[in-house]
Short mmCIF file of C-alpha atoms in Angstrom, two decimals:
data_model
loop_
_atom_site.label_atom_id
_atom_site.label_comp_id
_atom_site.label_asym_id
_atom_site.label_seq_id
_atom_site.Cartn_x
_atom_site.Cartn_y
_atom_site.Cartn_z
CA MET A 1 0.00 0.00 0.00
CA ARG A 2 1.45 3.34 -1.04
CA TYR A 3 0.93 6.11 1.47
CA ASN A 4 -0.58 9.29 0.04
CA VAL A 5 -3.26 11.85 0.74
CA TRP A 6 -5.97 9.81 -1.03
CA GLN A 7 -5.27 6.86 1.25
CA VAL A 8 -5.60 9.10 4.28
CA LEU A 9 -8.94 10.46 3.01
CA LYS A 10 -10.22 7.01 2.03
CA GLN A 11 -9.22 5.42 5.35
CA GLY A 12 -10.62 8.40 7.22
CA LEU A 13 -14.00 7.94 5.56
CA THR A 14 -14.01 4.16 6.18
CA GLY A 15 -13.14 4.16 9.85
CA HIS A 16 -9.40 3.48 9.38
CA LYS A 17 -10.19 -0.24 9.00
CA GLY A 18 -8.10 -0.77 5.86
CA TRP A 19 -4.59 -0.01 7.10
CA GLN A 20 -2.22 -2.95 6.85
CA PRO A 21 0.96 -3.73 8.83
CA ALA A 22 3.83 -1.61 7.49
CA PHE A 23 6.03 -4.66 6.95
CA ARG A 24 5.86 -8.46 7.14
CA ASN A 25 7.16 -10.56 10.03
CA PRO A 26 8.77 -13.38 7.99
CA GLU A 27 10.36 -16.63 9.11
CA PRO A 28 14.04 -16.81 8.16
CA LYS A 29 14.79 -18.72 4.96
CA PRO A 30 17.67 -21.26 5.00
CA ALA A 31 19.91 -19.14 2.74
CA TYR A 32 20.34 -15.63 1.36
CA ASP A 33 22.80 -13.87 -0.92
CA ILE A 34 23.49 -11.28 1.78
CA VAL A 35 22.72 -11.35 5.50
CA ILE A 36 22.88 -7.99 7.25
CA VAL A 37 23.58 -8.41 10.97
CA GLY A 38 21.81 -5.62 12.83
CA GLY A 39 18.40 -4.11 12.05
CA GLY A 40 19.23 -0.59 13.13
CA GLY A 41 19.04 2.46 10.91
CA HIS A 42 22.25 1.69 9.04
CA GLY A 43 21.40 -1.99 8.44
CA LEU A 44 17.89 -1.22 7.20
CA ALA A 45 19.17 1.62 4.99
CA THR A 46 21.75 -0.77 3.55
CA ALA A 47 18.98 -3.25 2.72
CA TRP A 48 16.88 -0.55 1.02
CA TYR A 49 19.74 0.73 -1.16
CA LEU A 50 20.80 -2.85 -2.04
CA ALA A 51 17.28 -3.32 -3.43
CA SER A 52 16.61 0.11 -4.91
CA VAL A 53 20.03 0.97 -6.36
CA HIS A 54 21.59 -2.42 -7.04
CA GLY A 55 18.54 -4.66 -7.54
CA ILE A 56 19.72 -7.18 -4.94
CA THR A 57 16.72 -8.47 -2.97
CA ASN A 58 17.67 -11.95 -1.72
CA VAL A 59 18.69 -10.28 1.52
CA ALA A 60 17.83 -10.71 5.20
CA VAL A 61 18.24 -8.14 7.96
CA LEU A 62 18.64 -9.84 11.36
CA GLU A 63 17.70 -7.83 14.44
CA LYS A 64 18.20 -9.30 17.92
CA GLY A 65 15.44 -7.18 19.48
CA TRP A 66 12.64 -5.20 17.90
CA LEU A 67 13.07 -2.47 15.29
CA GLY A 68 13.98 0.78 16.96
CA SER A 69 15.25 -0.81 20.18
CA GLY A 70 18.85 0.26 19.68
CA ASN A 71 20.50 3.54 18.81
CA ILE A 72 18.08 4.39 16.00
CA GLY A 73 15.46 4.93 18.73
CA ARG A 74 17.83 6.42 21.31
CA ASN A 75 19.68 9.21 19.52
CA THR A 76 18.90 12.92 19.62
CA THR A 77 17.69 12.99 15.98
CA ILE A 78 20.14 15.54 14.56
CA ILE A 79 21.20 15.60 10.91
CA ARG A 80 23.97 17.87 9.60
CA SER A 81 27.00 17.94 7.30
CA ASN A 82 29.38 20.38 8.98
CA TYR A 83 32.67 18.47 8.99
CA LEU A 84 36.15 19.67 8.10
CA LEU A 85 38.27 16.83 6.72
CA PRO A 86 38.09 15.79 3.05
CA ASP A 87 37.53 12.13 3.99
CA ASN A 88 34.42 13.12 5.97
CA GLU A 89 32.73 16.19 4.53
CA PRO A 90 31.69 14.85 1.08
CA PHE A 91 30.34 11.68 2.73
CA TYR A 92 28.19 13.57 5.23
CA GLU A 93 26.99 15.91 2.50
CA LEU A 94 25.93 12.86 0.45
CA SER A 95 24.03 11.68 3.50
CA LEU A 96 22.33 15.07 3.99
CA LYS A 97 21.28 15.12 0.33
CA LEU A 98 19.79 11.65 0.76
CA TRP A 99 17.88 12.90 3.83
CA GLU A 100 16.47 15.73 1.72
CA GLY A 101 14.91 13.28 -0.73
CA LEU A 102 14.32 10.42 1.67
CA GLU A 103 10.58 10.68 2.27
CA GLN A 104 9.77 10.64 -1.47
CA ASP A 105 12.29 7.83 -1.99
CA ILE A 106 10.86 5.47 0.64
CA ASN A 107 7.26 6.81 0.62
CA TYR A 108 7.29 7.35 4.38
CA ASN A 109 6.91 10.47 6.49
CA ALA A 110 10.10 10.63 8.56
CA MET A 111 9.40 14.25 9.56
CA VAL A 112 12.68 15.53 8.09
CA SER A 113 12.83 19.10 9.36
CA GLN A 114 15.65 21.34 8.13
CA ARG A 115 15.62 23.82 10.99
CA GLY A 116 19.35 24.49 11.04
CA ILE A 117 22.27 23.94 13.39
CA LEU A 118 24.35 26.55 15.20
CA ASN A 119 27.81 25.66 16.55
CA LEU A 120 28.91 28.32 19.02
CA ALA A 121 32.46 29.73 19.14
CA HIS A 122 34.02 31.10 22.33
CA SER A 123 37.35 32.56 21.23
CA ASP A 124 38.82 34.35 18.24
CA ALA A 125 40.81 31.21 17.42
CA GLN A 126 37.62 29.16 17.39
CA VAL A 127 35.94 31.69 15.07
CA ASP A 128 38.91 31.29 12.69
CA ALA A 129 38.60 27.50 12.92
CA PHE A 130 34.88 27.73 12.12
CA ALA A 131 35.63 29.96 9.12
CA ARG A 132 37.97 27.26 7.87
CA ARG A 133 35.42 24.55 8.48
CA GLY A 134 32.75 26.63 6.76
CA ASN A 135 35.02 26.90 3.72
CA ALA A 136 35.46 23.12 3.69
CA MET A 137 31.67 22.79 3.81
CA HIS A 138 31.25 25.16 0.86
CA LEU A 139 33.81 23.15 -1.14
CA ALA A 140 31.57 20.11 -0.65
CA GLY A 141 28.43 22.05 -1.52
CA ALA A 142 27.07 21.89 2.02
CA GLY A 143 26.67 25.62 2.57
CA GLY A 144 27.19 27.35 5.88
CA THR A 145 27.23 30.88 7.31
CA LEU A 146 29.62 32.40 9.83
CA LEU A 147 27.77 34.51 12.38
CA ASP A 148 29.15 37.17 14.70
CA THR A 149 27.91 37.76 18.24
CA ALA A 150 25.04 39.94 17.05
CA GLY A 151 24.01 37.26 14.57
CA VAL A 152 23.95 34.64 17.32
CA ARG A 153 21.97 36.95 19.60
CA LYS A 154 19.42 37.59 16.86
CA LEU A 155 18.96 33.88 16.14
CA CYS A 156 19.02 32.71 19.76
CA PRO A 157 18.17 35.60 22.10
CA PHE A 158 18.12 33.19 25.05
CA VAL A 159 21.82 32.21 25.04
CA ASN A 160 24.22 33.72 27.55
CA VAL A 161 26.39 35.66 25.08
CA ASP A 162 28.21 37.64 27.77
CA SER A 163 29.28 34.69 29.94
CA ALA A 164 32.45 35.66 31.79
CA ARG A 165 34.06 32.25 31.37
CA PHE A 166 32.88 31.28 27.87
CA PRO A 167 31.74 34.43 26.03
CA ILE A 168 30.11 33.72 22.68
CA LYS A 169 32.19 35.24 19.90
CA GLY A 170 30.16 33.89 17.00
CA GLY A 171 28.91 30.70 15.46
CA LEU A 172 28.77 28.51 12.39
CA TRP A 173 25.23 28.15 11.05
CA GLN A 174 24.18 25.42 8.63
CA ALA A 175 20.59 26.10 7.58
CA ARG A 176 20.14 22.74 5.81
CA ALA A 177 20.83 20.76 8.98
CA GLY A 178 17.96 19.78 11.23
CA THR A 179 16.17 16.93 12.92
CA VAL A 180 14.33 13.77 11.82
CA ARG A 181 11.81 11.61 13.65
CA HIS A 182 14.32 8.85 14.45
CA ASP A 183 12.24 5.69 14.83
CA ALA A 184 10.23 6.59 11.73
CA VAL A 185 13.54 6.18 9.91
CA ALA A 186 13.75 2.55 11.06
CA TRP A 187 10.10 1.86 10.20
CA GLY A 188 10.31 3.68 6.87
CA PHE A 189 13.45 1.89 5.66
CA ALA A 190 12.10 -1.47 6.92
CA ARG A 191 8.81 -0.97 5.08
CA ALA A 192 10.55 0.15 1.90
CA ALA A 193 12.98 -2.79 1.93
CA ASP A 194 10.11 -5.17 2.75
CA THR A 195 8.12 -4.03 -0.30
CA ARG A 196 11.08 -5.12 -2.47
CA GLY A 197 11.03 -8.62 -0.91
CA ILE A 198 13.81 -8.23 1.65
CA ASP A 199 13.19 -10.18 4.88
CA VAL A 200 13.42 -8.02 8.00
CA ILE A 201 13.63 -10.59 10.80
CA GLN A 202 13.19 -9.37 14.37
CA ASN A 203 14.02 -11.29 17.57
CA CYS A 204 16.81 -13.13 15.75
CA GLU A 205 20.15 -12.78 17.51
CA VAL A 206 23.35 -13.79 15.75
CA THR A 207 25.37 -16.09 18.01
CA GLY A 208 28.16 -17.16 15.70
CA ILE A 209 29.79 -16.55 12.32
CA ARG A 210 30.54 -19.75 10.40
CA ARG A 211 33.47 -20.10 8.00
CA HIS A 212 34.41 -22.72 5.44
CA PRO A 213 37.31 -24.75 6.88
CA ASN A 214 38.48 -26.35 3.62
CA VAL A 215 38.46 -23.45 1.16
CA SER A 216 41.41 -21.11 0.83
CA GLY A 217 40.97 -17.97 2.90
CA SER A 218 38.24 -19.73 4.86
CA PRO A 219 35.33 -17.58 3.61
CA VAL A 220 32.13 -17.10 5.63
CA THR A 221 29.30 -19.54 4.97
CA GLY A 222 26.62 -17.95 7.15
CA VAL A 223 25.59 -17.14 10.69
CA ASP A 224 24.28 -19.13 13.63
CA THR A 225 21.31 -17.40 15.18
CA SER A 226 18.81 -17.86 17.98
CA ARG A 227 16.49 -19.15 15.22
CA GLY A 228 18.94 -21.57 13.62
CA PHE A 229 21.70 -21.45 11.00
CA ILE A 230 21.24 -19.07 8.06
CA ALA A 231 23.56 -19.50 5.10
CA ALA A 232 24.87 -16.46 3.24
CA ALA A 233 27.54 -15.73 0.67
CA LYS A 234 28.12 -12.32 2.27
CA VAL A 235 27.70 -11.36 5.92
CA ALA A 236 27.45 -7.62 6.53
CA VAL A 237 28.01 -6.67 10.17
CA CYS A 238 26.34 -3.40 11.15
CA VAL A 239 25.77 -3.47 14.92
CA ALA A 240 27.07 -0.14 16.31
CA GLY A 241 27.84 -0.50 20.04
CA ASN A 242 27.99 -4.29 19.79
CA SER A 243 30.65 -4.29 17.04
CA GLY A 244 33.28 -5.68 19.39
CA ARG A 245 31.09 -8.60 20.48
CA VAL A 246 30.00 -9.61 16.99
CA MET A 247 33.42 -9.31 15.36
CA ALA A 248 34.90 -11.34 18.25
CA MET A 249 32.73 -14.21 16.91
CA ALA A 250 34.98 -14.09 13.85
CA GLY A 251 38.09 -13.78 16.00
CA ARG A 252 38.78 -10.16 15.09
CA ARG A 253 39.73 -7.26 17.37
CA LEU A 254 38.71 -3.75 16.34
CA PRO A 255 40.03 -0.21 16.83
CA ILE A 256 36.83 0.46 18.81
CA GLU A 257 35.71 0.79 22.44
CA SER A 258 32.03 0.70 23.44
CA HIS A 259 30.94 3.64 25.60
CA VAL A 260 27.64 4.93 26.94
CA LEU A 261 26.15 8.28 25.93
CA GLN A 262 23.20 9.71 27.82
CA ALA A 263 20.41 11.86 26.42
CA PHE A 264 17.69 13.87 28.12
CA VAL A 265 14.28 15.33 27.37
CA SER A 266 12.33 17.95 29.26
CA GLU A 267 8.59 18.43 29.65
CA GLY A 268 6.81 19.81 26.56
CA LEU A 269 7.15 23.56 26.07
CA LYS A 270 5.95 26.10 23.52
CA PRO A 271 8.36 26.66 20.59
CA THR A 272 11.47 28.30 21.99
CA ILE A 273 14.60 26.86 20.30
CA PRO A 274 14.82 27.64 16.58
CA GLY A 275 17.07 24.77 15.52
CA VAL A 276 19.90 22.75 17.01
CA VAL A 277 22.41 24.62 19.20
CA THR A 278 25.76 23.12 20.20
CA TYR A 279 27.89 24.53 22.98
CA GLY A 280 31.35 23.03 22.68
CA ALA A 281 32.80 24.79 25.71
CA GLY A 282 30.17 23.30 28.00
CA HIS A 283 29.85 19.92 26.24
CA PHE A 284 26.17 20.53 25.67
CA TYR A 285 23.79 20.49 22.71
CA ILE A 286 20.06 21.02 22.47
CA SER A 287 17.09 21.05 20.13
CA GLN A 288 13.33 21.04 20.57
CA SER A 289 11.20 18.12 19.46
CA ASP A 290 7.95 18.55 17.55
CA LYS A 291 6.11 17.60 20.74
CA GLY A 292 7.84 20.54 22.47
CA GLY A 293 10.29 18.70 24.70
CA LEU A 294 13.81 20.07 24.91
CA VAL A 295 16.09 17.25 23.72
CA TYR A 296 19.65 17.63 24.95
CA GLY A 297 22.84 15.84 25.82
CA GLY A 298 26.53 16.21 26.43
CA ASP A 299 29.65 14.06 26.60
CA ILE A 300 29.87 10.30 26.79
CA ASP A 301 30.32 8.98 30.34
CA GLY A 302 33.90 8.16 29.39
CA TYR A 303 34.47 4.51 30.35
CA ASN A 304 33.80 1.21 28.52
CA SER A 305 30.17 0.23 28.97
CA TYR A 306 27.51 -2.05 27.48
CA ALA A 307 24.90 -1.03 30.06
CA GLN A 308 22.65 1.34 28.02
CA ARG A 309 22.50 3.53 31.13
CA GLY A 310 24.86 6.13 32.52
CA ASN A 311 25.97 7.57 35.83
CA LEU A 312 24.86 10.61 37.80
CA PRO A 313 28.05 12.75 37.59
CA LEU A 314 27.45 13.12 33.84
CA VAL A 315 23.82 14.12 34.44
CA GLU A 316 25.08 16.91 36.67
CA ASP A 317 27.74 17.89 34.11
CA VAL A 318 25.19 18.16 31.30
CA ALA A 319 22.79 20.15 33.50
CA GLU A 320 25.63 22.57 34.33
CA GLY A 321 26.38 22.98 30.63
CA GLY A 322 22.75 23.78 29.93
CA MET A 323 22.53 26.31 32.76
CA SER A 324 25.75 27.95 31.58
CA LEU A 325 24.56 28.30 27.97
CA MET A 326 20.92 29.23 28.50
CA PRO A 327 19.96 29.94 32.11
CA MET A 328 16.25 29.80 31.21
CA ILE A 329 16.53 25.99 30.96
CA GLY A 330 16.57 25.88 34.76
CA ARG A 331 12.81 26.58 34.69
CA ALA A 332 12.06 23.40 32.71
CA LYS A 333 11.58 20.02 34.37
CA LEU A 334 13.69 17.10 33.18
CA LEU A 335 11.28 14.38 32.08
CA ARG A 336 13.42 11.40 31.07
CA SER A 337 17.01 10.34 30.52
CA TRP A 338 18.41 7.24 28.87
CA GLY A 339 21.63 5.81 27.48
CA GLY A 340 22.85 4.22 24.26
CA LEU A 341 25.99 2.30 23.28
CA MET A 342 28.52 4.18 21.17
CA ASP A 343 31.14 2.34 19.11
CA MET A 344 33.89 4.87 19.76
CA SER A 345 36.72 4.50 17.24
CA MET A 346 40.35 5.45 17.68
CA ASP A 347 40.11 8.59 15.54
CA GLY A 348 36.43 9.45 15.93
CA SER A 349 35.63 8.37 12.37
CA PRO A 350 33.73 5.32 11.10
CA PHE A 351 34.52 2.20 9.04
CA ILE A 352 32.78 0.88 5.93
CA ASP A 353 35.05 -1.85 4.67
CA LYS A 354 35.73 -5.43 3.74
CA THR A 355 37.53 -7.48 6.37
CA ASP A 356 40.44 -9.84 5.76
CA ILE A 357 37.91 -12.73 5.89
CA PRO A 358 36.34 -13.32 2.44
CA GLY A 359 32.62 -12.54 2.50
CA LEU A 360 32.70 -10.70 5.85
CA TYR A 361 32.05 -6.94 5.76
CA PHE A 362 32.09 -4.40 8.54
CA ASN A 363 30.28 -1.11 9.11
CA GLY A 364 30.76 0.59 12.47
CA GLY A 365 32.76 3.01 14.59
CA TRP A 366 30.19 5.81 14.16
CA CYS A 367 30.86 7.09 17.68
CA TYR A 368 27.97 9.32 18.80
CA GLY A 369 27.35 10.65 15.28
CA GLY A 370 25.80 7.73 13.47
CA PHE A 371 22.22 8.94 13.08
CA LYS A 372 22.93 11.73 10.58
CA ALA A 373 24.95 9.23 8.55
CA THR A 374 22.14 6.66 8.30
CA PRO A 375 21.22 7.02 4.59
CA GLY A 376 24.79 7.78 3.50
CA SER A 377 26.13 4.81 5.42
CA GLY A 378 23.50 2.50 3.94
CA PHE A 379 24.12 3.87 0.45
CA CYS A 380 27.90 3.37 0.64
CA TYR A 381 27.68 0.00 2.44
CA ALA A 382 25.25 -1.28 -0.21
CA HIS A 383 27.70 -0.07 -2.90
CA LEU A 384 30.53 -1.98 -1.20
CA LEU A 385 28.45 -5.15 -0.80
CA ALA A 386 27.20 -5.06 -4.38
CA THR A 387 30.42 -4.13 -6.15
CA ASP A 388 33.18 -5.13 -3.70
CA THR A 389 34.70 -1.66 -4.15
CA PRO A 390 34.32 1.25 -1.73
CA HIS A 391 31.98 4.08 -2.73
CA GLU A 392 33.92 7.15 -3.88
CA PHE A 393 32.83 9.13 -0.80
CA ALA A 394 33.77 6.37 1.64
CA THR A 395 37.27 5.49 0.46
CA GLY A 396 38.82 6.76 3.70
CA TYR A 397 36.75 4.56 6.00
CA ARG A 398 39.13 1.59 5.89
CA LEU A 399 39.85 -0.80 8.72
CA ASP A 400 43.60 -0.67 8.06
CA ARG A 401 43.89 3.12 8.07
CA PHE A 402 45.81 3.20 11.36
CA ARG A 403 48.26 0.58 10.13
CA SER A 404 48.80 2.53 6.90
CA GLY A 405 49.03 5.91 8.65
CA HIS A 406 45.80 7.50 7.38
CA PRO A 407 43.62 8.20 10.43
CA ILE A 408 40.71 10.66 10.02
CA ASP A 409 40.93 12.58 13.27
CA GLU A 410 38.53 15.58 13.16
CA ARG A 411 39.28 16.47 16.76
CA GLY A 412 43.01 15.74 16.76
CA ALA A 413 42.73 13.76 19.99
CA GLY A 414 44.70 10.66 18.96
CA ALA A 415 44.00 7.04 19.87
CA GLN A 416 41.90 7.88 22.93
CA PRO A 417 38.27 7.00 22.11
CA ASN A 418 36.67 8.79 25.07
CA LEU A 419 38.11 12.12 23.90
CA HIS A 420 36.54 12.09 20.42
CA MET B 1 29.78 4.54 40.66
CA LYS B 2 32.49 4.52 43.33
CA LEU B 3 35.97 3.03 42.98
CA PRO B 4 37.45 1.09 45.97
CA HIS B 5 40.86 2.76 46.09
CA PRO B 6 43.32 0.39 47.83
CA LEU B 7 44.78 3.22 49.95
CA LEU B 8 41.89 5.71 50.28
CA GLY B 9 38.77 3.52 50.36
CA LEU B 10 35.62 4.21 48.31
CA ARG B 11 36.01 7.33 46.17
CA PRO B 12 33.42 8.83 43.75
CA VAL B 13 34.14 8.19 40.07
CA SER B 14 34.08 11.92 39.31
CA GLU B 15 37.52 12.21 40.99
CA PHE B 16 39.04 9.91 38.37
CA ILE B 17 40.05 10.03 34.71
CA TYR B 18 39.68 6.95 32.54
CA LEU B 19 42.40 5.77 30.19
CA GLY B 20 41.31 2.35 28.89
CA ASP B 21 42.16 -1.35 28.81
CA ALA B 22 44.78 -2.35 31.41
CA SER B 23 46.78 -4.12 28.69
CA LEU B 24 48.10 -0.62 27.86
CA ILE B 25 50.56 -1.24 30.73
CA GLN B 26 52.24 -3.92 28.62
CA ARG B 27 53.85 -1.83 25.94
CA PRO B 28 55.61 -3.99 23.37
CA ALA B 29 59.40 -4.12 23.36
CA GLY B 30 60.87 -3.23 19.99
CA GLN B 31 63.28 -0.53 21.09
CA ASP B 32 66.09 -2.47 19.42
CA PRO B 33 67.17 -0.16 16.54
CA SER B 34 67.69 -3.14 14.23
CA GLN B 35 63.96 -3.95 14.53
CA LEU B 36 62.61 -0.43 13.86
CA GLY B 37 60.54 -0.39 10.71
CA ASP B 38 60.11 -4.17 10.67
CA ASP B 39 56.58 -5.23 9.78
CA ALA B 40 56.45 -7.33 12.96
CA THR B 41 57.44 -4.35 15.12
CA ILE B 42 54.96 -2.04 13.40
CA ASP B 43 52.22 -4.66 13.71
CA ALA B 44 52.94 -5.10 17.41
CA PHE B 45 52.75 -1.35 18.05
CA HIS B 46 49.67 -0.96 15.84
CA ASP B 47 47.87 -3.67 17.79
CA TYR B 48 49.00 -2.16 21.10
CA VAL B 49 47.95 1.41 20.29
CA TYR B 50 44.77 0.85 18.26
CA LEU B 51 43.14 -2.56 18.79
CA ARG B 52 41.01 -3.45 21.83
CA ASP B 53 39.27 -6.58 23.14
CA ASN B 54 36.31 -4.36 24.17
CA PRO B 55 34.56 -7.16 26.12
CA ALA B 56 30.94 -7.15 27.28
CA GLY B 57 31.57 -8.40 30.80
CA VAL B 58 34.65 -8.38 33.03
CA HIS B 59 37.13 -5.69 31.98
CA ARG B 60 40.45 -4.69 33.57
CA GLU B 61 41.04 -1.00 33.00
CA LEU B 62 43.26 1.93 33.95
CA TRP B 63 41.94 4.85 36.00
CA PHE B 64 43.93 7.90 37.22
CA HIS B 65 43.02 9.47 40.56
CA GLU B 66 43.47 13.03 39.34
CA GLN B 67 41.41 14.74 42.05
CA GLY B 68 42.99 12.58 44.74
CA ASP B 69 46.42 11.04 45.35
CA ARG B 70 47.24 11.02 41.61
CA SER B 71 47.89 7.28 41.56
CA TRP B 72 47.15 5.01 38.60
CA LEU B 73 44.80 2.14 39.39
CA VAL B 74 43.86 -1.12 37.66
CA VAL B 75 40.13 -1.58 38.24
CA THR B 76 38.27 -4.83 37.46
CA ARG B 77 34.75 -3.88 36.42
CA ASN B 78 31.85 -5.52 34.60
CA THR B 79 30.99 -3.40 31.55
CA VAL B 80 27.41 -4.77 31.43
CA THR B 81 26.45 -4.23 35.09
CA HIS B 82 29.10 -1.64 36.14
CA GLU B 83 29.86 -3.91 39.14
CA ILE B 84 33.41 -3.42 40.45
CA THR B 85 35.17 -6.53 41.72
CA GLY B 86 38.78 -5.42 42.10
CA CYS B 87 41.07 -2.42 42.40
CA GLU B 88 44.87 -2.52 42.57
CA LEU B 89 47.64 0.02 42.28
CA ALA B 90 48.80 -0.01 38.66
CA ARG B 91 52.37 0.14 39.98
CA ASP B 92 51.93 -3.30 41.59
CA VAL B 93 50.40 -4.74 38.41
CA ALA B 94 53.22 -3.33 36.27
CA THR B 95 55.87 -4.67 38.65
CA ALA B 96 54.28 -8.12 38.54
CA HIS B 97 54.29 -8.00 34.71
CA HIS B 98 57.94 -6.98 34.76
CA HIS B 99 58.94 -9.85 37.08
CA ALA B 100 56.92 -12.34 35.02
CA ARG B 101 58.70 -11.17 31.86
CA GLU B 102 62.13 -11.43 33.48
CA ARG B 103 61.46 -14.99 34.61
CA GLN B 104 60.71 -16.06 31.01
#
C-alpha cells in the first residue's frame, strides 16, 4: 500500500479499517545472498539501497530485538554535514542530500525538518577554525554561514552571550541541517525494503559466524542465530555498540571501544529553540522536538560500557552545561534520561570496509554521530556489498587506516576514544 | 559509581580520569634499533595502540586518581552491570608483569 493523501482520506472515511501492517514478520529462509547483521538504521538503509540501487533483494536483515530498540530509537535525531576533513565532509553531504529526498524515496513520512544547526564559538581562534570549516563545507556544496555575536543573539536571544568564562564570539550556522523523527527512519526503511522482498527478521540474535574450513581464505558460509543457522555468501556486520562482540565471533579485534552516551528530554514547552544549538565549551547540545520537549545531551560517560544507562556525575555535568549556555533551561523540568551504546573509534571516524575474511564486511565506529549518517552509510555499504569496491565518498573509511598511517581525526585527539 | 581505592577507600568516580584497557601497561618491546621499521614491530605497536578486546563483561582498565592522590589504578569492572570486583595500584600490576617477563 502506497501512502498518500488519497489513502488518508479514504481510510478516514471508512473508519481506518483498511490499514495494513507496514512490513511483514517473515520466518528466516535457509539461505540468502546477503545477510545484514543488525536491524538498526544503518542496516535497514543498507537493505533498502541494495534493493533500490543495485537490484539485490535476496537479503535478510537480522535484528536481535525489535526495530527501533537500539541507537536508531535512542539518539537525539540531529542531521547535519558540517565536517572539516576531506575524507568526511563529502560523505556527510551525500548523507544530507539523501535525507532531503528520503521521504519521497521510501514513501514514508520521517518528519525531516531542516531547521538548522548553530555551533557556538568562544574565542577568536575558534571563530577562525569555524571559518575554515565553513570553507570546507562550501567546497563540498554543504553551505554554511559564519555569524558574529550579534548574529547569534538575533537567532538565539536566550543564550548567555556575555558569559564571563565562555563568552560567545560567534557561530557557524548550517541552515540545511535539522532533525528527523528517528524511529520513523527505522520503520520507513524497513517498510521500503520489505516491499522489495527483503526479509526483515526481528528477535533473531546472531550467536556465531561460520566459516568454510576447507576453502582457501576460509570464507564465511553464514551465521548461527537464535532461530537456527542461516547460510549467506556475504555477511554484513552493522551493529554499532555491539561491534566488538559480533566481530569477536569471527576472532577479530577492532580499533573500537564501546561507551555509553546519555540523552535527556524535558517536559513539553511552547516553541522556543529555533534549531539545534551546540555549545562546545560546556559539552552541551540542544534542540526542541515537535512535541515541544527540549532534547539535549553532552559528553559520553567516558568509560567502557555495554549497560545502556549512565551515571549521575554526567547528568550533573550536562545540566551545568545547559545552565551555563541558557539559564532559562533551569525553569524546565527534566522528564526522562536514557543511554545508548557508542562504538567509539580510535580517531572518531567510522569504518565501511571489507575485512580480511572473504565474504565478511564491517560497518561501524560511528561514535555518537551515526544517526545523521544513516542514509549515506547505507548507500555506501550497499555499494561496497554489491560491487566489492568502496563508494567514492567512503574510500577513507578503511579498517587498516591506522596501520597505513591515514587516520581521520577531526578532533586531533589521537588514539583515545573517550576524547573524540 | 564509586571506585574502591586500595589506599583511600571508596572514592566517587568523578575524581578519576579513565584511560582504557589495562593491557596498555604492557607496551611492546621493539626498542632495538635493528627492529625499527620491521613489519612485525609495526604490527605489534599498531595492535597495542589501536586494537582493543572491548569485552561485554569483566574488563580490567586503567583509571587515574586526578582529584585525589594522583595514583594510577587497575580496576576490574563488569561493563554490562558496572559492578566493580577489584582495584589494585597499577604500579603493583606493572611490577608483577615486569617480574613475570624477566622470569621467562
